Coordinates of C-alpha atoms and ligand atoms in Angstrom, one line a residue:
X1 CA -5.5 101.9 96.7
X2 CA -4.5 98.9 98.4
X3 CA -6.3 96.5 95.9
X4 CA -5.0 98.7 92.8
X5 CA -1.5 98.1 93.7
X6 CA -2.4 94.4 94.1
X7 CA -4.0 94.5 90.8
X8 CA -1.4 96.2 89.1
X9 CA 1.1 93.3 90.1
X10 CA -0.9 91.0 89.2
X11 CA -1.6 92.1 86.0
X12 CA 2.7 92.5 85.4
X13 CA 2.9 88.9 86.9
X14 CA 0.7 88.1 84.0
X15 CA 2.1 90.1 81.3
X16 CA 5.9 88.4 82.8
X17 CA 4.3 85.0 82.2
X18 CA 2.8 85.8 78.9
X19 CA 6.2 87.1 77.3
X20 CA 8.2 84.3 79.0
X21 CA 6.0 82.1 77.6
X22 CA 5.9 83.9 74.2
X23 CA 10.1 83.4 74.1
X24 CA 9.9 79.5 74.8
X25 CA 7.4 79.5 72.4
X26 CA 9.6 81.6 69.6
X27 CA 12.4 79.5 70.3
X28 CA 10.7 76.1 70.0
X29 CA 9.9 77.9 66.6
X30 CA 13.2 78.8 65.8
X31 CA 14.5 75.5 66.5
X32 CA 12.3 73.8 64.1
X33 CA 13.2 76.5 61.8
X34 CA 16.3 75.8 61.6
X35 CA 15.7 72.0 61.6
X36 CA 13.1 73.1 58.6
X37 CA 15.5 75.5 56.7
X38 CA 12.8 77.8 57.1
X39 CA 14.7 81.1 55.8
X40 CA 16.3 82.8 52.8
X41 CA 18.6 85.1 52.1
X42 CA 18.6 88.4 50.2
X43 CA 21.9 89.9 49.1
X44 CA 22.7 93.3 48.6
X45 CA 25.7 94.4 46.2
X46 CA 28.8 95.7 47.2
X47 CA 30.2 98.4 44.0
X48 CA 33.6 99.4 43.3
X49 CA 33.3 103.5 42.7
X50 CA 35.6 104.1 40.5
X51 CA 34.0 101.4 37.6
X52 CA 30.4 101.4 39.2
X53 CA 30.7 97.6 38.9
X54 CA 29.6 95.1 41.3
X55 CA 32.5 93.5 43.5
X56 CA 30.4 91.2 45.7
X57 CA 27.3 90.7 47.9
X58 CA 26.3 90.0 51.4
X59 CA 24.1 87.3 52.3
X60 CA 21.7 88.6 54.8
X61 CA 19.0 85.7 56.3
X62 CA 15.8 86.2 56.3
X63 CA 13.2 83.7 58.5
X64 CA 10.0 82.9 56.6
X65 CA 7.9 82.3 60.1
X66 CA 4.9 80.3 59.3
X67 CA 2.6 82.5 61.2
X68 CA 4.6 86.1 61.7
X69 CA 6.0 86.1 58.2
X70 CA 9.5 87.4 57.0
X71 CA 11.4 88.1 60.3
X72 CA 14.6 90.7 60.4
X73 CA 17.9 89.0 61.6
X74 CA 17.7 91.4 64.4
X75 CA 14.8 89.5 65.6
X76 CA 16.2 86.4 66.2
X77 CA 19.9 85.9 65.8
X78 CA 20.7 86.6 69.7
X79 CA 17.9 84.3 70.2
X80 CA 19.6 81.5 68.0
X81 CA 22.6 82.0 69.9
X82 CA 21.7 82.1 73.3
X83 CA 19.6 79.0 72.2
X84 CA 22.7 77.1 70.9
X85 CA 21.6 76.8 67.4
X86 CA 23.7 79.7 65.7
X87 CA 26.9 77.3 64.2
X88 CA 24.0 75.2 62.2
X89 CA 22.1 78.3 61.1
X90 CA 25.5 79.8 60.2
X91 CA 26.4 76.8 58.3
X92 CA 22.8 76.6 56.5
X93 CA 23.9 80.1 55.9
X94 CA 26.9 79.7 54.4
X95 CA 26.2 76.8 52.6
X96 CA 23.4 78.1 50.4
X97 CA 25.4 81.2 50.1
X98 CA 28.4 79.2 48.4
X99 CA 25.9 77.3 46.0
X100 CA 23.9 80.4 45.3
X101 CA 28.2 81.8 44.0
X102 CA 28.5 78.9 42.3
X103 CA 25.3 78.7 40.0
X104 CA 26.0 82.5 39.3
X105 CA 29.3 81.4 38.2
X106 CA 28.1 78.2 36.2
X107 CA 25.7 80.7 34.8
X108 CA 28.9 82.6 33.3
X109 CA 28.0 85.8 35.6
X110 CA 30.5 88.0 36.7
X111 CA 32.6 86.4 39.3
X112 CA 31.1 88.0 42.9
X113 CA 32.2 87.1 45.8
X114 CA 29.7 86.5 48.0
X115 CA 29.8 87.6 51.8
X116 CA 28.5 86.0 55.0
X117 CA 28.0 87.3 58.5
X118 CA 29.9 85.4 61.0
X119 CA 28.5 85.7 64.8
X120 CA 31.3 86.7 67.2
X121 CA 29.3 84.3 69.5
X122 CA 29.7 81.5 66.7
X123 CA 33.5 82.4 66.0
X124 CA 34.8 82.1 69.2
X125 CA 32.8 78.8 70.6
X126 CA 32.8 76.7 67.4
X127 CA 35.9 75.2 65.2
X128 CA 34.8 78.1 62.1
X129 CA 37.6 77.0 60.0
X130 CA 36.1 73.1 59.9
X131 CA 32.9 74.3 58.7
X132 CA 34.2 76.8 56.2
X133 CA 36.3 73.6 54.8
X134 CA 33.2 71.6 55.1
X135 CA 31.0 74.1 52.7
X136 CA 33.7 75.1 50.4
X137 CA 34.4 71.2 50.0
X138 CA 30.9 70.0 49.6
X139 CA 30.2 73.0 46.9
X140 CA 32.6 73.0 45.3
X141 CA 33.1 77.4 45.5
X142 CA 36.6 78.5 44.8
X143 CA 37.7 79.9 47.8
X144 CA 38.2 83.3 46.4
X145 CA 34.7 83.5 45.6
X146 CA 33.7 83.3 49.8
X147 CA 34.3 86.3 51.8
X148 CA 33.7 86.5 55.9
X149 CA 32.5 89.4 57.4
X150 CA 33.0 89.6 61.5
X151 CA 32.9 92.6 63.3
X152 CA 35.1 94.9 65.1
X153 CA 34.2 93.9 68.5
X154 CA 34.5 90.2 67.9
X155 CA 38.5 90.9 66.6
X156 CA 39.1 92.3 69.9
X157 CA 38.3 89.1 72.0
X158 CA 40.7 86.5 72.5
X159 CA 42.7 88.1 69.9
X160 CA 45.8 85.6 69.7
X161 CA 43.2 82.7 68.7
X162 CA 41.1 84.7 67.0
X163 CA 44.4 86.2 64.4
X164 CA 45.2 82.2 64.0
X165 CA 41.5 81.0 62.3
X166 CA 41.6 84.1 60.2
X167 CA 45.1 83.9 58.9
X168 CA 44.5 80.1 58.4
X169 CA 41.1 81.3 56.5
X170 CA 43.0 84.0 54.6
X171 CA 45.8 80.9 53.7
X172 CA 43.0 79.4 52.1
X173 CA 42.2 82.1 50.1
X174 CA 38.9 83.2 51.8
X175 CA 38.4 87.6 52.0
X176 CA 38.3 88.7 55.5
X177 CA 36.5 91.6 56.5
X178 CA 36.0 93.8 59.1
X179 CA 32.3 94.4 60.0
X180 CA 30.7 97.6 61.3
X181 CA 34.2 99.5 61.6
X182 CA 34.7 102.5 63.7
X183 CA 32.6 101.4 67.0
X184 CA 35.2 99.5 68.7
X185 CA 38.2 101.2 69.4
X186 CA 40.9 99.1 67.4
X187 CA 44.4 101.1 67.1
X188 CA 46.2 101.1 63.5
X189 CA 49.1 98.8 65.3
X190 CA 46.5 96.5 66.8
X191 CA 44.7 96.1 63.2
X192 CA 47.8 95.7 61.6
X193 CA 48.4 92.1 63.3
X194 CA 45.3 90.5 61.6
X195 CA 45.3 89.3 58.6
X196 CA 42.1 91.4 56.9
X197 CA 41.4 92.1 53.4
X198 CA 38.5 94.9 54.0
X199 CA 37.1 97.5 56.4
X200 CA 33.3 98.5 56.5
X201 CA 32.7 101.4 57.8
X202 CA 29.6 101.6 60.4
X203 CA 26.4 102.6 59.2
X204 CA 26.2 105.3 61.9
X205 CA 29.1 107.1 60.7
X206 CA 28.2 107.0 57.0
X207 CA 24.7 108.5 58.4
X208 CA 25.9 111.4 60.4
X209 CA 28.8 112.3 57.9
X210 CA 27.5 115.0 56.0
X211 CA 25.9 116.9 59.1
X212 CA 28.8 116.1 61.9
X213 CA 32.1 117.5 61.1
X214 CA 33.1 114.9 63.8
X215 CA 31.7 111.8 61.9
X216 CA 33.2 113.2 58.7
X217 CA 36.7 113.3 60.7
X218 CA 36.5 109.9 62.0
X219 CA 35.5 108.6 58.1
X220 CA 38.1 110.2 56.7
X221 CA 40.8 109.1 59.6
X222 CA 39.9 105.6 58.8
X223 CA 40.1 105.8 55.4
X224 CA 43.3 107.4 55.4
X225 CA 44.3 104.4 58.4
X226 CA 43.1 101.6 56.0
X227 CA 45.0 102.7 53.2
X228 CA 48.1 103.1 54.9
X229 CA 47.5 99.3 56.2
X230 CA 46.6 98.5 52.0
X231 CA 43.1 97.3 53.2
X232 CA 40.2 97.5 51.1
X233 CA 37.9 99.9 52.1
X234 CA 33.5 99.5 52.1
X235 CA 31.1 102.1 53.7
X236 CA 27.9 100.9 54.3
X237 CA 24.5 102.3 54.6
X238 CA 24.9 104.7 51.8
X239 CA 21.8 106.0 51.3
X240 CA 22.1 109.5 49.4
X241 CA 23.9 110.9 45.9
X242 CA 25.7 113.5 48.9
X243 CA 27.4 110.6 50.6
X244 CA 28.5 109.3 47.7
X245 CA 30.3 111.9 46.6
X246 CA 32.0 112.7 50.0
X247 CA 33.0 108.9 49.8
X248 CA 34.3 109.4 46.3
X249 CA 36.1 112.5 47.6
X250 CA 37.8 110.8 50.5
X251 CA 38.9 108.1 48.3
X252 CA 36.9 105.4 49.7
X253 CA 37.2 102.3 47.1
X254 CA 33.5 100.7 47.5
X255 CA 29.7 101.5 49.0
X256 CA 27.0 99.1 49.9
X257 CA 23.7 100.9 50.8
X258 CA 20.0 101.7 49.9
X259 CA 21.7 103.9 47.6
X260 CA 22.7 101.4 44.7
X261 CA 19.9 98.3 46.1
X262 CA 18.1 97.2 48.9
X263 CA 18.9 93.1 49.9
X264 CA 16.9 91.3 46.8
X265 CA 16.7 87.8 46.3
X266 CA 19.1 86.1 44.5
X267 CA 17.5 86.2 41.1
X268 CA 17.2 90.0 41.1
X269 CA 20.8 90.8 42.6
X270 CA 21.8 89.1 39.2
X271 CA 21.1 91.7 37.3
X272 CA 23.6 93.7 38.9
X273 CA 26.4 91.4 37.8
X274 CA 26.6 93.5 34.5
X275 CA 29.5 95.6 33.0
X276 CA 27.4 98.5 33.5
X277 CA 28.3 100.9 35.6
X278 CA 25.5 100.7 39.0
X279 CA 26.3 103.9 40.4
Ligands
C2E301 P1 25.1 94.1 59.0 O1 26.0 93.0 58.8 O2 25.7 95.4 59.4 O3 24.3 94.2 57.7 C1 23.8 95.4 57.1 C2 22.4 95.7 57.5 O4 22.2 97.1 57.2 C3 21.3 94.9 56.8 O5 20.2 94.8 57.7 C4 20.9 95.8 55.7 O6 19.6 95.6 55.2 C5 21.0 97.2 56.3 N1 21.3 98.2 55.3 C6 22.0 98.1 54.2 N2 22.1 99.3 53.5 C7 21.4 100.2 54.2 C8 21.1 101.6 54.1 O7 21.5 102.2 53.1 N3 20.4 102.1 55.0 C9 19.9 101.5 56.1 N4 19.2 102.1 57.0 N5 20.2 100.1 56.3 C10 20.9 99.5 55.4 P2 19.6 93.3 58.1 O8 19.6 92.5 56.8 O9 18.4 93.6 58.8 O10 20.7 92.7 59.0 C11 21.0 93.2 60.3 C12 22.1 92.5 60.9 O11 21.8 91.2 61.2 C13 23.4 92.5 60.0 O12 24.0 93.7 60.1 C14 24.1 91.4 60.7 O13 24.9 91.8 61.8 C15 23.0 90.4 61.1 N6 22.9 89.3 60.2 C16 22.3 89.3 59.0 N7 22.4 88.1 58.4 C17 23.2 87.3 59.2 C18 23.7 86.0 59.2 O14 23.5 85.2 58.2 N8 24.4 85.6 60.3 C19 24.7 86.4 61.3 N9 25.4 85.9 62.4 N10 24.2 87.7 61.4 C20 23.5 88.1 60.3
CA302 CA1 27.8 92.5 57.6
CA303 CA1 27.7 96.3 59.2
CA304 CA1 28.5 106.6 37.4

């Protein structure tokens, strides 16, 4: 029994060794990837329901790993982060997201805003407003074409400086949005002193909605609280023709989900950008 219990440590000393060496190894990867520009993004429409017309898109990354294949950003953003490489993958980011805008409006498509994910990690280390000025100089993107999507939690640290970049963002005519609403525990007065366009609903409320009378409470309390602050108001993860019409019901202004598309590549979000009506 003895030996077994020796065994058995060795063995987890192995596997510890294996996956510590498997994460230097994935982040010697990532760093060349981003070195490489060895992603893409996908964008998935944002539409208005009361025309069924597309209002914008989010730009969500994708890595093309040579040897694992298309990797999730839930595989290796925290990595790229904690690995100090998030402000130049953000900029890669935002950069092709802005040219990707402007050849869909050179095109003569319908003018979409297109929306990119800020890391509350990124935002509160790095001079954000610099490289937003950076990208929309060097593309050339009306400003009014870029909207920022950060999340709840990242408003509610080091809120005076935080308030500053985004009104000075919003001065320059960029959208500001508030990402995965509803899982923080911002007040209507503390919300009121930033300077944000749009609230997006969390997924996990949009989910639960029509079976929890308590999820259906707390979407309707903050549509009712985003209206009264004359925000814009996006649920995500709408995924059935039921949560559509609830939304539609409460008055909610636009969904983003399964429901309407999937994130496509750029070429087949463009066939969204249509007077027809998507929903
Ligand atoms: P997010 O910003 O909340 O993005 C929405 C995520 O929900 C996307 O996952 C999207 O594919 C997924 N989704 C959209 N509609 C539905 C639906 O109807 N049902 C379900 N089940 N899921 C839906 P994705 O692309 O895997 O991105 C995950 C997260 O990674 C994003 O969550 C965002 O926080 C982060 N992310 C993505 N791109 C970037 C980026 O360029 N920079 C940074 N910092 N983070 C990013
Ligand atoms: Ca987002
Ligand atoms: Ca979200
Ligand atoms: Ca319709």
């Amino acid at each position: 029994a003895k030996g077994c219990g020796k065994n058995v440590f060795a063995l987890f000393d192995k596997k510890m060794n294996e996956h510590a060496s498997e994460r230097v190894t994935f982040l010697a990867d990532l760093r060349q990837a981003v070195e490489l520009e060895q992603f893409v993004l996908h964008y998935q429409p944002k539409v208005d329901l009361l025309t069924g017309k597309v209002t914008s898109v989010e730009a969500l990354v994708r890595w093309m790993h040579p040897r694992l294949g298309m990797l999730a950003p839930d595989r290796f953003i925290r990595l790229a982060e904690e690995g100090g490489m998030i402000a130049e993958l953000t900029e890669w980011v935002m950069r092709t997201a802005c040219l990707q805008a402007k050849a869909w409006q050179e095109a003569d498509l319908a003018p979409v805003r297109v929306a990119v994910n800020l890391s509350p990690f990124h935002f509160q280390r790095q001079d954000v407003k610099q490289s937003v000025c950076a990208v929309l100089g060097e593309t050339g993107l009306d400003p009014s074409l870029l909207e920022i999507e950060i999340t709840e939690s990242a408003l509610m640290q080091n809120d005076e400086y935080t308030c500053r970049v985004l009104s000075e963002l919003r001065e320059m005519g960029v959208t500001i949005s508030v990402d995965d609403f509803g899982t923080g525990y911002s007040s209507l007065s503390y919300l009121h002193r930033f300077p944000i366009n749009t609230l997006k609903i969390d997924r996990t409320f949009i989910l639960n909605m029509t079976k929890s009378s308590e999820d259906q409470a707390i979407v309707t309390a903050i549509i009712a609280m985003a209206k009264s602050l004359k925000m814009q108001i996006v649920a995500e993860g709408v995924e059935s023709v039921e949560q559509l019409e609830t939304l539609k019901d409460q008055g909610c202004h636009e969904i983003q989900g399964f429901l309407v598309s999937r994130p496509v590549n750029a070429e087949r979000v463009a066939r969204f950008f249509t007077d027809e009506d998507h929903l």
